[in-house]
Amino acid sequence: MRFRTLTLLGSTGSIGRQTIDVLRLFRREIELVGLSAGGSNIGLLAEQAIEFQPRMLHVGDPQRASELRAALAGRWDGTLLVGDEGLVEIAGSAPADLVLVATVGWTGLEPALAAIGAGRSIALANKEALVCGGHLVTRALAETGSLILPVDSEHNAIFQCLQASPNAPLRRMILTCSGGPYRQATREEIAVAGPERTLRHPTWSMGSKITVDSATLMNKGFEVIEAHHLFAVPYEKIQVVIHPQSTIHSMVEFVDGSILAQLGQTDMRLPIQYALTWPSRRPTITPPLDFRKLANLTFDEPDMERFPALAMAYEAGRQGGSAPCVLNAANEVAVRMHLEGRIPCGGIAEVLAAVMARHDVSTHPELDDLRQWDQWGRAMATEAAAKCAVLPGR
Ligand SMILES: NC(=O)c1ccc[n+]([C@@H]2O[C@H](COP(=O)([O-])OP(=O)(O)OC[C@H]3O[C@@H](n4cnc5c(N)ncnc54)[C@H](OP(=O)(O)O)[C@@H]3O)[C@@H](O)[C@H]2O)c1
């Protein structure tokens, strides 16, 4: 195992909690030196801090810091950081050789850059960091020689497949996609669907934002952009295939027509463990895949008409510059409004289309420019959502 010390950002979320499960298996080998969460679950953050005794701790919401201090009194001793600046500080200054970024949305980009800038390698669950600022992350990695290990199951699968022939030319990179809860729904049904139905994901149990993104296929669109930056593959070589069983996590096809696929249980602890223990392979607690239960594996093409967010992500990725960052900002606002029951699922794509139609792409934005584009995208999306159809029955 190459990494011995870890900082975990987003420790109370779906990925964060599963990372903690994996860490319990490797307590003697990996020391958790930094721990961070937003603050909506102070009890869990305090429990994690007491169990793992990190040297540095961070809570995003400054209002919750005193509650955290009280919960930890006499049971943890270290440096407590707060707020957005604290998140960037813990990413760059906790003495970790690997930083696992599992916050959600735009919040991942700045700590990821801070960690890389300080010479740490990163394990990336937060795909939005590469969506918003892929060119900045790639440049920072080249400058510092830090590594990036993908945690997202599809990219982790591709990372594993590529190790068979690391420099061989590719014909295609194939990202599999469950199709989400609306795989068989009509456009009319999606147009009026509420959050309860959107959150019923058929194969994965995840945080609410990524679950909504999985229903609109924006998650897959973001993964296309993520794959483009992680593996330096042009968009025309990245294909999305609907595979409802989620057993094949993704594939690569080399120019000689050979396709390598990575298969496994639908359990995020597997890719998390591979990122933490890379390049070694260690025993898992996940039960083996029972092939008898897999009557058949099926594949289909995504329908861009019913899932316009996927097409918009390809388009924004190809445009580059500020386009993916604005798309992400608008999507964050639209997803939140859908979760709050203010717009139906179909309204998300409406908001995105309205915002992207007003956006003049700026090429080569730096971090400061992206911060402004993020704010602009949010403001435009709030305006667009106000004109959107309301959710029936609300
Ligand atoms: N879940 C999955 O299976 C999965 C799979 C592949 C990729 N991903 C990606 O991984 C990322 C995390 O997803 P998730 O499903 O784990 O999300 P989640 O369950 O919503 O968890 C988000 C985490 O980020 C924390 N957080 C929010 N704002 C923060 C801030 N300002 N500072 C520090 N921490 C903050 C939250 O803390 P509090 O809740 O305590 O406030 C929580 O711990 C996303 O980018 C997602 O796309 C997830």
Short mmCIF file of C-alpha atoms and ligand atoms in Angstrom, two decimals:
data_model
loop_
_atom_site.label_atom_id
_atom_site.label_comp_id
_atom_site.label_asym_id
_atom_site.label_seq_id
_atom_site.Cartn_x
_atom_site.Cartn_y
_atom_site.Cartn_z
CA MET A 1 0.00 0.00 0.00
CA ARG A 2 1.36 3.36 -0.99
CA PHE A 3 -0.72 5.70 1.17
CA ARG A 4 -0.35 5.66 4.97
CA THR A 5 -2.06 8.87 6.06
CA LEU A 6 -5.44 10.13 4.92
CA THR A 7 -7.62 13.22 5.08
CA LEU A 8 -11.31 12.54 4.46
CA LEU A 9 -13.53 15.40 3.26
CA GLY A 10 -17.30 14.76 3.47
CA SER A 11 -16.98 12.08 6.15
CA THR A 12 -20.67 12.03 7.18
CA GLY A 13 -22.05 11.54 3.65
CA SER A 14 -22.73 8.37 1.73
CA ILE A 15 -19.17 8.04 0.38
CA GLY A 16 -17.68 9.35 3.64
CA ARG A 17 -19.46 6.76 5.81
CA GLN A 18 -18.49 3.95 3.46
CA THR A 19 -14.88 5.18 3.53
CA ILE A 20 -15.00 4.98 7.33
CA ASP A 21 -16.20 1.35 7.00
CA VAL A 22 -13.22 0.56 4.78
CA LEU A 23 -10.79 2.38 7.09
CA ARG A 24 -11.86 0.17 9.99
CA LEU A 25 -10.35 -2.74 8.03
CA PHE A 26 -6.99 -0.98 7.63
CA ARG A 27 -6.59 0.83 10.93
CA ARG A 28 -3.03 -0.41 11.46
CA GLU A 29 -1.96 0.65 7.98
CA ILE A 30 -3.79 3.91 7.28
CA GLU A 31 -3.93 6.73 9.82
CA LEU A 32 -6.80 9.20 9.48
CA VAL A 33 -5.12 12.55 10.14
CA GLY A 34 -7.80 14.96 8.85
CA LEU A 35 -11.58 14.74 8.97
CA SER A 36 -14.15 17.14 7.56
CA ALA A 37 -17.92 17.42 7.17
CA GLY A 38 -20.49 20.12 6.51
CA GLY A 39 -22.14 20.22 9.93
CA SER A 40 -25.65 18.90 9.41
CA ASN A 41 -24.77 15.78 11.41
CA ILE A 42 -22.59 16.94 14.31
CA GLY A 43 -23.27 13.77 16.31
CA LEU A 44 -21.79 11.53 13.62
CA LEU A 45 -18.82 13.82 12.98
CA ALA A 46 -18.03 13.84 16.71
CA GLU A 47 -18.29 10.03 16.89
CA GLN A 48 -15.90 9.67 13.95
CA ALA A 49 -13.44 12.13 15.52
CA ILE A 50 -13.52 10.29 18.86
CA GLU A 51 -13.04 6.93 17.16
CA PHE A 52 -10.20 7.94 14.80
CA GLN A 53 -8.58 10.82 16.72
CA PRO A 54 -7.54 12.87 13.64
CA ARG A 55 -5.01 15.63 14.22
CA MET A 56 -7.18 18.15 12.35
CA LEU A 57 -10.94 18.44 12.19
CA HIS A 58 -13.14 20.71 10.08
CA VAL A 59 -16.80 21.65 10.13
CA GLY A 60 -18.24 23.63 7.22
CA ASP A 61 -21.01 25.43 9.10
CA PRO A 62 -19.43 27.90 11.58
CA GLN A 63 -22.73 27.99 13.55
CA ARG A 64 -22.25 24.34 14.53
CA ALA A 65 -18.64 24.63 15.76
CA SER A 66 -19.51 25.23 19.42
CA GLU A 67 -21.87 22.23 19.42
CA LEU A 68 -19.03 20.13 17.99
CA ARG A 69 -16.57 21.41 20.60
CA ALA A 70 -19.04 20.53 23.35
CA ALA A 71 -19.57 17.02 21.95
CA LEU A 72 -15.81 16.47 21.87
CA ALA A 73 -14.87 18.02 25.23
CA GLY A 74 -12.19 15.90 26.91
CA ARG A 75 -12.42 13.22 24.21
CA TRP A 76 -10.52 14.75 21.31
CA ASP A 77 -7.54 17.08 21.20
CA GLY A 78 -6.39 18.69 17.97
CA THR A 79 -6.92 21.63 15.63
CA LEU A 80 -10.51 22.53 14.74
CA LEU A 81 -11.09 24.52 11.54
CA VAL A 82 -14.38 26.00 10.33
CA GLY A 83 -16.04 27.44 7.23
CA ASP A 84 -15.11 27.42 3.55
CA GLU A 85 -11.57 28.61 4.26
CA GLY A 86 -11.14 25.85 6.81
CA LEU A 87 -12.06 23.25 4.20
CA VAL A 88 -9.32 24.47 1.87
CA GLU A 89 -6.90 24.68 4.79
CA ILE A 90 -7.45 21.15 6.08
CA ALA A 91 -7.11 19.76 2.52
CA GLY A 92 -3.69 21.36 2.09
CA SER A 93 -2.26 21.35 5.60
CA ALA A 94 -3.29 18.16 7.41
CA PRO A 95 -0.22 15.89 7.17
CA ALA A 96 -1.80 13.36 4.81
CA ASP A 97 -0.32 11.74 1.75
CA LEU A 98 -3.82 11.11 0.32
CA VAL A 99 -6.90 13.35 0.47
CA LEU A 100 -10.24 11.73 -0.33
CA VAL A 101 -12.60 14.39 -1.64
CA ALA A 102 -16.21 13.33 -1.02
CA THR A 103 -18.01 16.63 -0.53
CA VAL A 104 -20.76 17.30 -3.00
CA GLY A 105 -20.96 19.81 -5.87
CA TRP A 106 -18.76 22.87 -6.41
CA THR A 107 -17.38 22.58 -2.84
CA GLY A 108 -14.97 19.88 -4.05
CA LEU A 109 -12.92 21.96 -6.47
CA GLU A 110 -11.04 24.34 -4.17
CA PRO A 111 -9.97 21.74 -1.57
CA ALA A 112 -8.92 19.38 -4.38
CA LEU A 113 -6.69 22.12 -5.84
CA ALA A 114 -5.34 22.98 -2.38
CA ALA A 115 -4.46 19.34 -1.70
CA ILE A 116 -2.71 18.91 -5.04
CA GLY A 117 -0.95 22.27 -4.65
CA ALA A 118 0.46 21.05 -1.32
CA GLY A 119 1.81 17.92 -2.99
CA ARG A 120 -0.87 15.52 -1.74
CA SER A 121 -2.39 12.89 -3.99
CA ILE A 122 -6.16 12.85 -4.19
CA ALA A 123 -8.78 10.13 -4.31
CA LEU A 124 -11.69 11.78 -6.06
CA ALA A 125 -15.32 10.93 -5.48
CA ASN A 126 -16.46 14.51 -6.13
CA LYS A 127 -16.81 14.47 -9.92
CA GLU A 128 -17.97 18.11 -9.93
CA ALA A 129 -14.38 19.20 -9.19
CA LEU A 130 -13.33 17.91 -12.61
CA VAL A 131 -16.54 19.11 -14.26
CA CYS A 132 -16.04 22.69 -13.03
CA GLY A 133 -12.28 22.97 -13.17
CA GLY A 134 -10.87 19.90 -14.93
CA HIS A 135 -8.26 21.96 -16.77
CA LEU A 136 -7.05 23.50 -13.47
CA VAL A 137 -6.87 20.12 -11.72
CA THR A 138 -4.99 18.56 -14.65
CA ARG A 139 -2.54 21.45 -14.74
CA ALA A 140 -1.96 21.30 -10.97
CA LEU A 141 -1.31 17.54 -11.16
CA ALA A 142 1.24 18.06 -13.94
CA GLU A 143 2.99 20.79 -11.94
CA THR A 144 3.26 18.87 -8.67
CA GLY A 145 3.46 15.26 -9.85
CA SER A 146 0.61 14.34 -7.48
CA LEU A 147 -1.63 11.41 -8.37
CA ILE A 148 -5.39 11.32 -8.81
CA LEU A 149 -7.19 8.06 -8.04
CA PRO A 150 -10.81 7.81 -9.17
CA VAL A 151 -13.37 6.66 -6.59
CA ASP A 152 -16.42 6.96 -8.85
CA SER A 153 -17.16 3.32 -9.68
CA GLU A 154 -17.12 3.80 -13.47
CA HIS A 155 -13.79 5.62 -13.50
CA ASN A 156 -12.31 3.31 -10.92
CA ALA A 157 -13.33 0.45 -13.26
CA ILE A 158 -11.68 2.14 -16.25
CA PHE A 159 -8.57 2.89 -14.18
CA GLN A 160 -8.35 -0.83 -13.38
CA CYS A 161 -8.94 -1.90 -17.00
CA LEU A 162 -6.30 0.50 -18.36
CA GLN A 163 -3.64 -1.04 -16.15
CA ALA A 164 -3.63 -4.06 -18.48
CA SER A 165 -2.20 -1.96 -21.36
CA PRO A 166 -1.47 1.50 -19.96
CA ASN A 167 -0.21 3.15 -23.14
CA ALA A 168 -2.22 1.26 -25.75
CA PRO A 169 -4.40 3.37 -28.05
CA LEU A 170 -8.15 3.20 -27.35
CA ARG A 171 -11.02 2.84 -29.74
CA ARG A 172 -13.69 3.61 -27.13
CA MET A 173 -14.26 4.15 -23.45
CA ILE A 174 -17.65 2.77 -22.44
CA LEU A 175 -19.34 4.16 -19.32
CA THR A 176 -22.19 2.00 -18.11
CA CYS A 177 -25.32 3.60 -16.70
CA SER A 178 -28.16 1.99 -14.76
CA GLY A 179 -30.69 4.25 -16.49
CA GLY A 180 -32.04 5.39 -13.10
CA PRO A 181 -35.65 5.35 -11.91
CA TYR A 182 -37.01 6.88 -15.14
CA ARG A 183 -35.37 4.39 -17.52
CA GLN A 184 -38.77 3.22 -18.75
CA ALA A 185 -40.74 6.40 -18.07
CA THR A 186 -42.15 8.58 -20.83
CA ARG A 187 -41.05 12.16 -21.34
CA GLU A 188 -44.51 13.28 -20.12
CA GLU A 189 -44.14 11.29 -16.88
CA ILE A 190 -40.67 12.71 -16.21
CA ALA A 191 -41.97 16.23 -16.92
CA VAL A 192 -44.32 16.14 -13.91
CA ALA A 193 -42.55 13.69 -11.56
CA GLY A 194 -41.86 14.70 -7.96
CA PRO A 195 -38.77 14.10 -5.80
CA GLU A 196 -40.14 10.97 -4.07
CA ARG A 197 -40.11 9.09 -7.37
CA THR A 198 -36.80 10.62 -8.50
CA LEU A 199 -35.10 9.41 -5.32
CA ARG A 200 -36.07 5.76 -5.90
CA HIS A 201 -32.80 4.63 -7.52
CA PRO A 202 -32.98 1.01 -8.69
CA THR A 203 -29.42 -0.16 -7.95
CA TRP A 204 -27.33 2.31 -5.89
CA SER A 205 -27.95 3.90 -2.49
CA MET A 206 -26.33 7.37 -2.55
CA GLY A 207 -26.63 10.96 -1.35
CA SER A 208 -29.70 12.87 -2.56
CA LYS A 209 -27.95 15.17 -5.07
CA ILE A 210 -26.23 12.39 -7.01
CA THR A 211 -29.45 10.33 -6.88
CA VAL A 212 -31.33 13.13 -8.65
CA ASP A 213 -28.45 13.49 -11.14
CA SER A 214 -28.70 9.76 -11.79
CA ALA A 215 -32.40 10.10 -12.58
CA THR A 216 -31.87 12.89 -15.14
CA LEU A 217 -28.67 11.21 -16.47
CA MET A 218 -26.80 14.41 -15.64
CA ASN A 219 -24.67 12.22 -13.41
CA LYS A 220 -23.62 10.24 -16.48
CA GLY A 221 -23.03 13.46 -18.38
CA PHE A 222 -20.76 14.69 -15.59
CA GLU A 223 -19.00 11.35 -15.65
CA VAL A 224 -18.31 11.79 -19.38
CA ILE A 225 -16.59 15.11 -18.58
CA GLU A 226 -14.80 13.49 -15.63
CA ALA A 227 -13.52 10.67 -17.88
CA HIS A 228 -12.33 13.18 -20.48
CA HIS A 229 -10.13 14.92 -17.90
CA LEU A 230 -9.01 11.87 -15.94
CA PHE A 231 -7.92 9.80 -18.91
CA ALA A 232 -7.26 12.51 -21.56
CA VAL A 233 -9.76 10.93 -23.97
CA PRO A 234 -11.63 12.99 -26.59
CA TYR A 235 -15.41 13.20 -26.17
CA GLU A 236 -16.12 11.34 -29.40
CA LYS A 237 -14.46 8.26 -27.92
CA ILE A 238 -16.54 8.26 -24.72
CA GLN A 239 -19.75 6.30 -25.10
CA VAL A 240 -22.57 5.80 -22.59
CA VAL A 241 -24.35 2.44 -22.53
CA ILE A 242 -27.47 1.71 -20.47
CA HIS A 243 -26.87 -1.41 -18.38
CA PRO A 244 -29.66 -1.65 -15.77
CA GLN A 245 -28.01 -4.39 -13.67
CA SER A 246 -24.96 -2.15 -12.88
CA THR A 247 -22.79 -5.27 -12.73
CA ILE A 248 -20.29 -4.17 -15.37
CA HIS A 249 -18.96 -0.95 -13.92
CA SER A 250 -17.40 0.26 -17.17
CA MET A 251 -15.22 -0.92 -20.08
CA VAL A 252 -12.43 0.09 -22.41
CA GLU A 253 -12.03 -1.05 -25.99
CA PHE A 254 -8.52 -0.97 -27.42
CA VAL A 255 -7.87 -0.33 -31.12
CA ASP A 256 -7.42 -4.05 -31.72
CA GLY A 257 -11.08 -4.62 -30.78
CA SER A 258 -10.36 -6.19 -27.38
CA ILE A 259 -12.76 -4.99 -24.69
CA LEU A 260 -11.78 -5.12 -21.01
CA ALA A 261 -14.56 -4.77 -18.45
CA GLN A 262 -14.52 -4.53 -14.66
CA LEU A 263 -17.37 -6.29 -12.84
CA GLY A 264 -18.39 -6.45 -9.22
CA GLN A 265 -21.09 -5.96 -6.65
CA THR A 266 -22.90 -2.61 -6.60
CA ASP A 267 -21.07 -1.59 -3.43
CA MET A 268 -19.08 1.66 -3.34
CA ARG A 269 -16.83 0.21 -0.66
CA LEU A 270 -15.08 -1.74 -3.43
CA PRO A 271 -13.82 1.23 -5.48
CA ILE A 272 -13.15 3.19 -2.27
CA GLN A 273 -10.98 0.35 -0.97
CA TYR A 274 -9.12 0.03 -4.26
CA ALA A 275 -8.30 3.75 -4.21
CA LEU A 276 -7.09 3.58 -0.59
CA THR A 277 -5.02 0.41 -0.92
CA TRP A 278 -3.74 0.96 -4.49
CA PRO A 279 -1.61 -0.50 -5.93
CA SER A 280 -2.20 -3.52 -3.68
CA ARG A 281 -5.34 -5.62 -3.58
CA ARG A 282 -6.64 -6.54 -0.14
CA PRO A 283 -9.48 -8.80 1.03
CA THR A 284 -12.89 -7.14 1.17
CA ILE A 285 -15.89 -7.55 3.48
CA THR A 286 -18.24 -7.39 0.48
CA PRO A 287 -19.66 -10.85 -0.37
CA PRO A 288 -18.63 -12.35 -3.73
CA LEU A 289 -20.81 -11.77 -6.78
CA ASP A 290 -23.27 -14.62 -7.29
CA PHE A 291 -23.45 -15.18 -11.04
CA ARG A 292 -26.50 -17.45 -10.65
CA LYS A 293 -28.51 -14.40 -9.61
CA LEU A 294 -27.55 -12.58 -12.80
CA ALA A 295 -30.00 -14.15 -15.23
CA ASN A 296 -28.90 -11.82 -18.00
CA LEU A 297 -26.96 -8.65 -18.52
CA THR A 298 -28.66 -6.20 -20.87
CA PHE A 299 -27.45 -3.17 -22.78
CA ASP A 300 -29.19 -0.30 -24.53
CA GLU A 301 -28.54 3.17 -25.91
CA PRO A 302 -29.41 6.25 -23.82
CA ASP A 303 -32.36 8.26 -25.12
CA MET A 304 -31.15 11.86 -25.44
CA GLU A 305 -34.71 13.08 -26.09
CA ARG A 306 -36.02 11.87 -22.74
CA PHE A 307 -32.74 12.70 -20.97
CA PRO A 308 -31.60 16.02 -22.48
CA ALA A 309 -29.21 16.66 -19.56
CA LEU A 310 -26.85 14.01 -20.95
CA ALA A 311 -26.72 15.76 -24.33
CA MET A 312 -26.19 19.13 -22.58
CA ALA A 313 -23.25 17.73 -20.63
CA TYR A 314 -21.59 16.40 -23.82
CA GLU A 315 -22.14 19.81 -25.42
CA ALA A 316 -20.75 21.75 -22.43
CA GLY A 317 -17.78 19.38 -22.24
CA ARG A 318 -16.99 19.93 -25.92
CA GLN A 319 -17.34 23.71 -25.51
CA GLY A 320 -15.00 23.60 -22.50
CA GLY A 321 -13.89 26.77 -20.69
CA SER A 322 -16.62 28.08 -18.40
CA ALA A 323 -19.46 25.99 -19.94
CA PRO A 324 -19.28 22.89 -17.67
CA CYS A 325 -18.90 25.09 -14.57
CA VAL A 326 -22.05 27.06 -15.46
CA LEU A 327 -23.91 23.85 -16.27
CA ASN A 328 -22.93 22.44 -12.86
CA ALA A 329 -23.99 25.62 -11.02
CA ALA A 330 -27.37 25.68 -12.76
CA ASN A 331 -27.81 21.98 -12.07
CA GLU A 332 -27.03 22.39 -8.35
CA VAL A 333 -29.76 25.03 -8.06
CA ALA A 334 -32.31 23.07 -10.14
CA VAL A 335 -31.65 19.83 -8.22
CA ARG A 336 -32.10 21.60 -4.87
CA MET A 337 -35.38 23.12 -6.07
CA HIS A 338 -36.57 19.71 -7.24
CA LEU A 339 -35.64 18.15 -3.88
CA GLU A 340 -37.56 20.92 -2.13
CA GLY A 341 -40.61 20.05 -4.27
CA ARG A 342 -40.61 23.41 -6.04
CA ILE A 343 -40.08 22.15 -9.60
CA PRO A 344 -40.83 18.76 -11.18
CA CYS A 345 -38.06 16.52 -12.47
CA GLY A 346 -38.62 17.71 -16.05
CA GLY A 347 -38.06 21.28 -14.83
CA ILE A 348 -34.38 20.55 -14.18
CA ALA A 349 -33.59 20.22 -17.90
CA GLU A 350 -35.74 23.30 -18.64
CA VAL A 351 -33.67 25.38 -16.20
CA LEU A 352 -30.39 24.05 -17.62
CA ALA A 353 -31.43 24.80 -21.21
CA ALA A 354 -32.47 28.35 -20.30
CA VAL A 355 -29.18 29.07 -18.50
CA MET A 356 -26.93 27.54 -21.17
CA ALA A 357 -28.76 29.49 -23.91
CA ARG A 358 -27.74 32.73 -22.16
CA HIS A 359 -24.12 31.74 -21.52
CA ASP A 360 -21.26 33.11 -23.66
CA VAL A 361 -18.45 30.68 -23.01
CA SER A 362 -15.19 32.11 -21.74
CA THR A 363 -12.13 30.08 -22.69
CA HIS A 364 -9.32 29.22 -20.22
CA PRO A 365 -10.96 30.57 -17.03
CA GLU A 366 -8.80 30.65 -13.91
CA LEU A 367 -10.14 29.82 -10.43
CA ASP A 368 -11.33 33.39 -9.74
CA ASP A 369 -13.19 33.45 -13.07
CA LEU A 370 -14.80 30.11 -12.27
CA ARG A 371 -15.97 31.40 -8.89
CA GLN A 372 -17.75 34.20 -10.74
CA TRP A 373 -19.19 31.87 -13.36
CA ASP A 374 -20.45 29.60 -10.59
CA GLN A 375 -22.28 32.55 -9.02
CA TRP A 376 -23.61 33.69 -12.41
CA GLY A 377 -24.91 30.19 -13.19
CA ARG A 378 -26.69 30.03 -9.83
CA ALA A 379 -28.32 33.45 -10.29
CA MET A 380 -29.48 32.61 -13.82
CA ALA A 381 -30.85 29.24 -12.69
CA THR A 382 -32.81 30.83 -9.85
CA GLU A 383 -34.36 33.23 -12.37
CA ALA A 384 -35.13 30.44 -14.83
CA ALA A 385 -36.64 28.20 -12.15
CA ALA A 386 -39.08 30.94 -11.16
CA LYS A 387 -40.56 30.69 -14.69
CA CYS A 388 -40.70 26.90 -14.61
CA ALA A 389 -43.89 24.89 -14.23
CA VAL A 390 -44.62 24.13 -10.57
CA LEU A 391 -44.87 20.57 -9.34
CA PRO A 392 -48.46 19.36 -9.75
CA GLY A 393 -50.33 19.15 -6.42
CA ARG A 394 -47.98 21.54 -4.53
N1 LIG B 1 -22.81 8.26 -3.00
C1 LIG B 1 -22.27 7.55 -3.94
O1 LIG B 1 -22.48 6.33 -4.04
C2 LIG B 1 -21.36 8.20 -4.96
C3 LIG B 1 -20.84 7.43 -6.00
C4 LIG B 1 -19.96 8.02 -6.89
C5 LIG B 1 -19.61 9.37 -6.76
N2 LIG B 1 -20.15 10.10 -5.75
C6 LIG B 1 -19.78 11.51 -5.63
O2 LIG B 1 -19.22 11.72 -4.35
C7 LIG B 1 -19.56 13.02 -3.86
C8 LIG B 1 -20.26 12.85 -2.49
O3 LIG B 1 -21.50 12.17 -2.72
P1 LIG B 1 -22.38 11.62 -1.50
O4 LIG B 1 -23.47 10.85 -2.14
O5 LIG B 1 -21.47 10.97 -0.50
O6 LIG B 1 -22.95 12.99 -0.93
P2 LIG B 1 -23.68 13.25 0.48
O7 LIG B 1 -24.17 11.97 1.04
O8 LIG B 1 -24.63 14.34 0.26
O9 LIG B 1 -22.46 13.74 1.41
C9 LIG B 1 -21.85 14.99 1.22
C10 LIG B 1 -20.82 15.22 2.33
O10 LIG B 1 -20.22 16.50 2.14
C11 LIG B 1 -20.28 17.20 3.37
N3 LIG B 1 -20.25 18.63 3.13
C12 LIG B 1 -21.20 19.42 2.57
N4 LIG B 1 -20.79 20.70 2.55
C13 LIG B 1 -19.56 20.72 3.11
C14 LIG B 1 -18.62 21.74 3.43
N5 LIG B 1 -18.87 23.01 3.12
N6 LIG B 1 -17.47 21.40 4.02
C15 LIG B 1 -17.20 20.10 4.35
N7 LIG B 1 -18.05 19.09 4.08
C16 LIG B 1 -19.21 19.40 3.47
C17 LIG B 1 -21.56 16.70 4.03
O11 LIG B 1 -21.55 17.00 5.43
P3 LIG B 1 -22.92 17.07 6.32
O12 LIG B 1 -23.96 16.25 5.63
O13 LIG B 1 -22.49 16.51 7.64
O14 LIG B 1 -23.30 18.49 6.41
C18 LIG B 1 -21.43 15.23 3.73
O15 LIG B 1 -20.50 14.65 4.61
C19 LIG B 1 -20.46 13.67 -4.92
O16 LIG B 1 -19.70 14.50 -5.72
C20 LIG B 1 -20.98 12.48 -5.73
O17 LIG B 1 -21.23 12.81 -7.07
C21 LIG B 1 -21.01 9.55 -4.86
#
